[in-house]
Amino acid sequence: MSKVLVAFFSASGTTKKLAKELAAQIGADVHEIIPEQIYTDADLNWMNKKSRSSVEMADKTFRPAVANKVADMNQYDVIFVGFPIWWYVAPTIVNTFLEQQSLAGKVVVPFATSGSSGMGNTNKELAPSCKGAILKEGKRFGAGAKASELKAWAEKYL
């Protein structure tokens, strides 16, 4: 039986709710990816090209600092990584998180929340941050995804 982690970054709480439900459905541990500098509403204003999130996402090399770490990543075989879709990809803080881990031989499965945007280039953008891991194709869920839908999807990777 694989030891599973659901790690997530949530700017507004939508992804957090979904990640916790996913973890409950599959019996996984949970880790919230917390930025050193919490995002404010102004930071998240995607219509302002000078907002923090807009500036970060415009520079694909930018890596926002993560305030917390997973105590023992070695114990996990499968890591579900959740996040909201920003500019058709994962927020760059997700890259920061992945790059700080030893992922060799682990299965990494992204999942995202979005009102309408698909996964876009998410895997292409995450692949360089998942050195040595087996990166699976991710899935986007709406905020109202049912527990049974999450469980059925996740069980394919366990």
PDB file of C-alpha atoms in Angstrom:
ATOM      1  CA  MET A   1       0.000   0.000   0.000  1.00  0.00           C
ATOM      2  CA  SER A   2       1.414   3.388  -1.013  1.00  0.00           C
ATOM      3  CA  LYS A   3       1.863   6.174   1.506  1.00  0.00           C
ATOM      4  CA  VAL A   4       0.135   9.212   0.028  1.00  0.00           C
ATOM      5  CA  LEU A   5       0.429  12.968   0.555  1.00  0.00           C
ATOM      6  CA  VAL A   6      -1.968  15.650  -0.635  1.00  0.00           C
ATOM      7  CA  ALA A   7       0.023  18.905  -0.785  1.00  0.00           C
ATOM      8  CA  PHE A   8      -1.763  22.062  -1.839  1.00  0.00           C
ATOM      9  CA  PHE A   9      -1.507  25.805  -2.280  1.00  0.00           C
ATOM     10  CA  SER A  10      -4.754  27.705  -1.889  1.00  0.00           C
ATOM     11  CA  ALA A  11      -5.078  31.462  -2.363  1.00  0.00           C
ATOM     12  CA  SER A  12      -8.799  31.805  -1.612  1.00  0.00           C
ATOM     13  CA  GLY A  13      -9.723  28.586   0.198  1.00  0.00           C
ATOM     14  CA  THR A  14     -11.297  26.753  -2.760  1.00  0.00           C
ATOM     15  CA  THR A  15      -8.333  24.456  -3.361  1.00  0.00           C
ATOM     16  CA  LYS A  16      -7.913  23.882   0.384  1.00  0.00           C
ATOM     17  CA  LYS A  17     -11.471  22.587   0.692  1.00  0.00           C
ATOM     18  CA  LEU A  18     -11.024  20.251  -2.285  1.00  0.00           C
ATOM     19  CA  ALA A  19      -7.589  19.024  -1.100  1.00  0.00           C
ATOM     20  CA  LYS A  20      -8.876  18.179   2.366  1.00  0.00           C
ATOM     21  CA  GLU A  21     -11.807  16.270   0.889  1.00  0.00           C
ATOM     22  CA  LEU A  22      -9.487  14.379  -1.463  1.00  0.00           C
ATOM     23  CA  ALA A  23      -7.193  13.433   1.437  1.00  0.00           C
ATOM     24  CA  ALA A  24     -10.148  12.264   3.520  1.00  0.00           C
ATOM     25  CA  GLN A  25     -11.433  10.111   0.663  1.00  0.00           C
ATOM     26  CA  ILE A  26      -8.122   8.323   0.051  1.00  0.00           C
ATOM     27  CA  GLY A  27      -6.658   8.295   3.567  1.00  0.00           C
ATOM     28  CA  ALA A  28      -3.751  10.600   2.718  1.00  0.00           C
ATOM     29  CA  ASP A  29      -1.716  12.992   4.836  1.00  0.00           C
ATOM     30  CA  VAL A  30      -2.203  16.707   4.124  1.00  0.00           C
ATOM     31  CA  HIS A  31       0.356  19.498   3.727  1.00  0.00           C
ATOM     32  CA  GLU A  32      -0.601  23.102   2.995  1.00  0.00           C
ATOM     33  CA  ILE A  33       2.018  24.997   0.979  1.00  0.00           C
ATOM     34  CA  ILE A  34       2.175  28.332   2.786  1.00  0.00           C
ATOM     35  CA  PRO A  35       3.946  31.294   1.189  1.00  0.00           C
ATOM     36  CA  GLU A  36       6.397  33.245   3.344  1.00  0.00           C
ATOM     37  CA  GLN A  37       4.537  36.354   2.237  1.00  0.00           C
ATOM     38  CA  ILE A  38       0.788  35.667   2.255  1.00  0.00           C
ATOM     39  CA  TYR A  39      -1.087  36.848  -0.839  1.00  0.00           C
ATOM     40  CA  THR A  40      -3.486  39.748  -0.287  1.00  0.00           C
ATOM     41  CA  ASP A  41      -6.526  40.471  -2.446  1.00  0.00           C
ATOM     42  CA  ALA A  42      -4.507  43.194  -4.188  1.00  0.00           C
ATOM     43  CA  ASP A  43      -1.701  40.682  -4.855  1.00  0.00           C
ATOM     44  CA  LEU A  44      -4.220  38.360  -6.522  1.00  0.00           C
ATOM     45  CA  ASN A  45      -5.759  40.996  -8.815  1.00  0.00           C
ATOM     46  CA  TRP A  46      -4.992  39.360 -12.166  1.00  0.00           C
ATOM     47  CA  MET A  47      -6.402  42.387 -14.019  1.00  0.00           C
ATOM     48  CA  ASN A  48      -3.586  44.562 -12.617  1.00  0.00           C
ATOM     49  CA  LYS A  49      -0.393  43.804 -14.555  1.00  0.00           C
ATOM     50  CA  LYS A  50       1.626  45.153 -11.606  1.00  0.00           C
ATOM     51  CA  SER A  51      -0.033  42.973  -8.957  1.00  0.00           C
ATOM     52  CA  ARG A  52       2.230  40.481  -7.224  1.00  0.00           C
ATOM     53  CA  SER A  53       0.654  37.432  -8.860  1.00  0.00           C
ATOM     54  CA  SER A  54       0.801  39.021 -12.324  1.00  0.00           C
ATOM     55  CA  VAL A  55       4.479  39.909 -11.920  1.00  0.00           C
ATOM     56  CA  GLU A  56       5.347  36.439 -10.580  1.00  0.00           C
ATOM     57  CA  MET A  57       3.517  34.619 -13.332  1.00  0.00           C
ATOM     58  CA  ALA A  58       5.070  36.789 -16.060  1.00  0.00           C
ATOM     59  CA  ASP A  59       8.537  35.577 -14.990  1.00  0.00           C
ATOM     60  CA  LYS A  60       8.671  31.771 -15.282  1.00  0.00           C
ATOM     61  CA  THR A  61      11.943  31.687 -13.297  1.00  0.00           C
ATOM     62  CA  PHE A  62      10.453  33.442 -10.254  1.00  0.00           C
ATOM     63  CA  ARG A  63      10.113  31.228  -7.201  1.00  0.00           C
ATOM     64  CA  PRO A  64       8.113  32.658  -4.275  1.00  0.00           C
ATOM     65  CA  ALA A  65       9.467  31.473  -0.928  1.00  0.00           C
ATOM     66  CA  VAL A  66       7.613  28.712   0.930  1.00  0.00           C
ATOM     67  CA  ALA A  67       7.294  29.174   4.706  1.00  0.00           C
ATOM     68  CA  ASN A  68       6.908  25.506   5.660  1.00  0.00           C
ATOM     69  CA  LYS A  69       8.346  22.143   4.715  1.00  0.00           C
ATOM     70  CA  VAL A  70       7.138  18.537   4.626  1.00  0.00           C
ATOM     71  CA  ALA A  71       8.724  16.871   7.668  1.00  0.00           C
ATOM     72  CA  ASP A  72       9.681  13.618   5.879  1.00  0.00           C
ATOM     73  CA  MET A  73       8.989  13.479   2.152  1.00  0.00           C
ATOM     74  CA  ASN A  74      10.845  10.147   1.919  1.00  0.00           C
ATOM     75  CA  GLN A  75       7.866   8.313   3.443  1.00  0.00           C
ATOM     76  CA  TYR A  76       5.548   9.145   0.524  1.00  0.00           C
ATOM     77  CA  ASP A  77       5.199   7.209  -2.722  1.00  0.00           C
ATOM     78  CA  VAL A  78       2.414   9.266  -4.322  1.00  0.00           C
ATOM     79  CA  ILE A  79       2.045  13.032  -4.013  1.00  0.00           C
ATOM     80  CA  PHE A  80      -1.087  14.794  -5.174  1.00  0.00           C
ATOM     81  CA  VAL A  81      -0.310  18.490  -5.655  1.00  0.00           C
ATOM     82  CA  GLY A  82      -3.257  20.888  -5.714  1.00  0.00           C
ATOM     83  CA  PHE A  83      -3.461  24.538  -6.692  1.00  0.00           C
ATOM     84  CA  PRO A  84      -5.679  27.114  -8.379  1.00  0.00           C
ATOM     85  CA  ILE A  85      -5.033  27.661 -12.091  1.00  0.00           C
ATOM     86  CA  TRP A  86      -3.253  30.969 -12.679  1.00  0.00           C
ATOM     87  CA  TRP A  87      -2.645  32.003 -16.293  1.00  0.00           C
ATOM     88  CA  TYR A  88      -3.416  28.441 -17.466  1.00  0.00           C
ATOM     89  CA  VAL A  89      -0.700  26.881 -15.270  1.00  0.00           C
ATOM     90  CA  ALA A  90       0.183  26.223 -11.624  1.00  0.00           C
ATOM     91  CA  PRO A  91       1.253  29.249  -9.560  1.00  0.00           C
ATOM     92  CA  THR A  92       5.061  29.435  -9.420  1.00  0.00           C
ATOM     93  CA  ILE A  93       5.012  28.739  -5.659  1.00  0.00           C
ATOM     94  CA  VAL A  94       4.074  25.162  -6.615  1.00  0.00           C
ATOM     95  CA  ASN A  95       7.336  24.954  -8.577  1.00  0.00           C
ATOM     96  CA  THR A  96       9.167  26.248  -5.485  1.00  0.00           C
ATOM     97  CA  PHE A  97       7.590  23.515  -3.357  1.00  0.00           C
ATOM     98  CA  LEU A  98       8.382  20.726  -5.823  1.00  0.00           C
ATOM     99  CA  GLU A  99      11.963  21.882  -6.339  1.00  0.00           C
ATOM    100  CA  GLN A 100      12.589  21.769  -2.571  1.00  0.00           C
ATOM    101  CA  GLN A 101      11.682  18.065  -2.405  1.00  0.00           C
ATOM    102  CA  SER A 102      13.532  14.880  -3.221  1.00  0.00           C
ATOM    103  CA  LEU A 103      11.060  13.375  -5.697  1.00  0.00           C
ATOM    104  CA  ALA A 104      13.116  10.623  -7.317  1.00  0.00           C
ATOM    105  CA  GLY A 105      10.908   7.600  -8.006  1.00  0.00           C
ATOM    106  CA  LYS A 106       7.759   9.228  -6.639  1.00  0.00           C
ATOM    107  CA  VAL A 107       4.504   9.629  -8.534  1.00  0.00           C
ATOM    108  CA  VAL A 108       3.375  13.272  -8.687  1.00  0.00           C
ATOM    109  CA  VAL A 109      -0.233  13.938  -9.660  1.00  0.00           C
ATOM    110  CA  PRO A 110      -1.352  17.555 -10.104  1.00  0.00           C
ATOM    111  CA  PHE A 111      -4.935  18.659  -9.554  1.00  0.00           C
ATOM    112  CA  ALA A 112      -6.324  22.122  -9.892  1.00  0.00           C
ATOM    113  CA  THR A 113      -9.331  24.252  -9.180  1.00  0.00           C
ATOM    114  CA  SER A 114     -10.691  26.747 -11.644  1.00  0.00           C
ATOM    115  CA  GLY A 115     -14.023  28.180 -12.546  1.00  0.00           C
ATOM    116  CA  SER A 116     -13.474  27.550 -16.244  1.00  0.00           C
ATOM    117  CA  SER A 117      -9.801  27.357 -17.272  1.00  0.00           C
ATOM    118  CA  GLY A 118      -8.399  23.956 -18.102  1.00  0.00           C
ATOM    119  CA  MET A 119      -4.970  22.616 -17.136  1.00  0.00           C
ATOM    120  CA  GLY A 120      -3.342  24.425 -20.072  1.00  0.00           C
ATOM    121  CA  ASN A 121       0.445  23.972 -20.008  1.00  0.00           C
ATOM    122  CA  THR A 122       0.509  22.898 -16.361  1.00  0.00           C
ATOM    123  CA  ASN A 123       2.449  19.656 -16.807  1.00  0.00           C
ATOM    124  CA  LYS A 124       4.889  21.225 -19.249  1.00  0.00           C
ATOM    125  CA  GLU A 125       5.610  23.978 -16.710  1.00  0.00           C
ATOM    126  CA  LEU A 126       5.820  21.589 -13.728  1.00  0.00           C
ATOM    127  CA  ALA A 127       7.945  18.855 -15.363  1.00  0.00           C
ATOM    128  CA  PRO A 128      11.344  20.567 -14.855  1.00  0.00           C
ATOM    129  CA  SER A 129      10.477  20.999 -11.143  1.00  0.00           C
ATOM    130  CA  CYS A 130       9.768  17.258 -10.708  1.00  0.00           C
ATOM    131  CA  LYS A 131      13.267  15.859 -11.225  1.00  0.00           C
ATOM    132  CA  GLY A 132      13.274  12.071 -11.082  1.00  0.00           C
ATOM    133  CA  ALA A 133       9.525  11.839 -10.456  1.00  0.00           C
ATOM    134  CA  ILE A 134       6.854  10.246 -12.589  1.00  0.00           C
ATOM    135  CA  LEU A 135       4.617  13.224 -13.395  1.00  0.00           C
ATOM    136  CA  LYS A 136       1.096  12.152 -14.272  1.00  0.00           C
ATOM    137  CA  GLU A 137      -1.426  14.141 -16.284  1.00  0.00           C
ATOM    138  CA  GLY A 138      -3.426  16.333 -13.951  1.00  0.00           C
ATOM    139  CA  LYS A 139      -7.075  17.206 -13.745  1.00  0.00           C
ATOM    140  CA  ARG A 140      -9.059  20.373 -13.136  1.00  0.00           C
ATOM    141  CA  PHE A 141     -12.023  20.272 -10.788  1.00  0.00           C
ATOM    142  CA  GLY A 142     -14.749  22.795 -10.216  1.00  0.00           C
ATOM    143  CA  ALA A 143     -15.245  24.104  -6.677  1.00  0.00           C
ATOM    144  CA  GLY A 144     -18.275  21.842  -6.248  1.00  0.00           C
ATOM    145  CA  ALA A 145     -16.557  18.559  -7.123  1.00  0.00           C
ATOM    146  CA  LYS A 146     -18.186  15.663  -5.294  1.00  0.00           C
ATOM    147  CA  ALA A 147     -16.241  13.452  -2.873  1.00  0.00           C
ATOM    148  CA  SER A 148     -17.049  10.379  -4.963  1.00  0.00           C
ATOM    149  CA  GLU A 149     -15.619  12.052  -8.095  1.00  0.00           C
ATOM    150  CA  LEU A 150     -12.384  12.919  -6.296  1.00  0.00           C
ATOM    151  CA  LYS A 151     -12.029   9.412  -4.895  1.00  0.00           C
ATOM    152  CA  ALA A 152     -12.699   7.654  -8.208  1.00  0.00           C
ATOM    153  CA  TRP A 153     -10.157   9.856  -9.986  1.00  0.00           C
ATOM    154  CA  ALA A 154      -7.442   9.534  -7.324  1.00  0.00           C
ATOM    155  CA  GLU A 155      -7.729   5.761  -6.974  1.00  0.00           C
ATOM    156  CA  LYS A 156      -6.227   5.348 -10.464  1.00  0.00           C
ATOM    157  CA  TYR A 157      -2.887   6.496  -9.019  1.00  0.00           C
ATOM    158  CA  LEU A 158      -2.853   4.467  -5.803  1.00  0.00           C
TER     159      LEU A 158
END
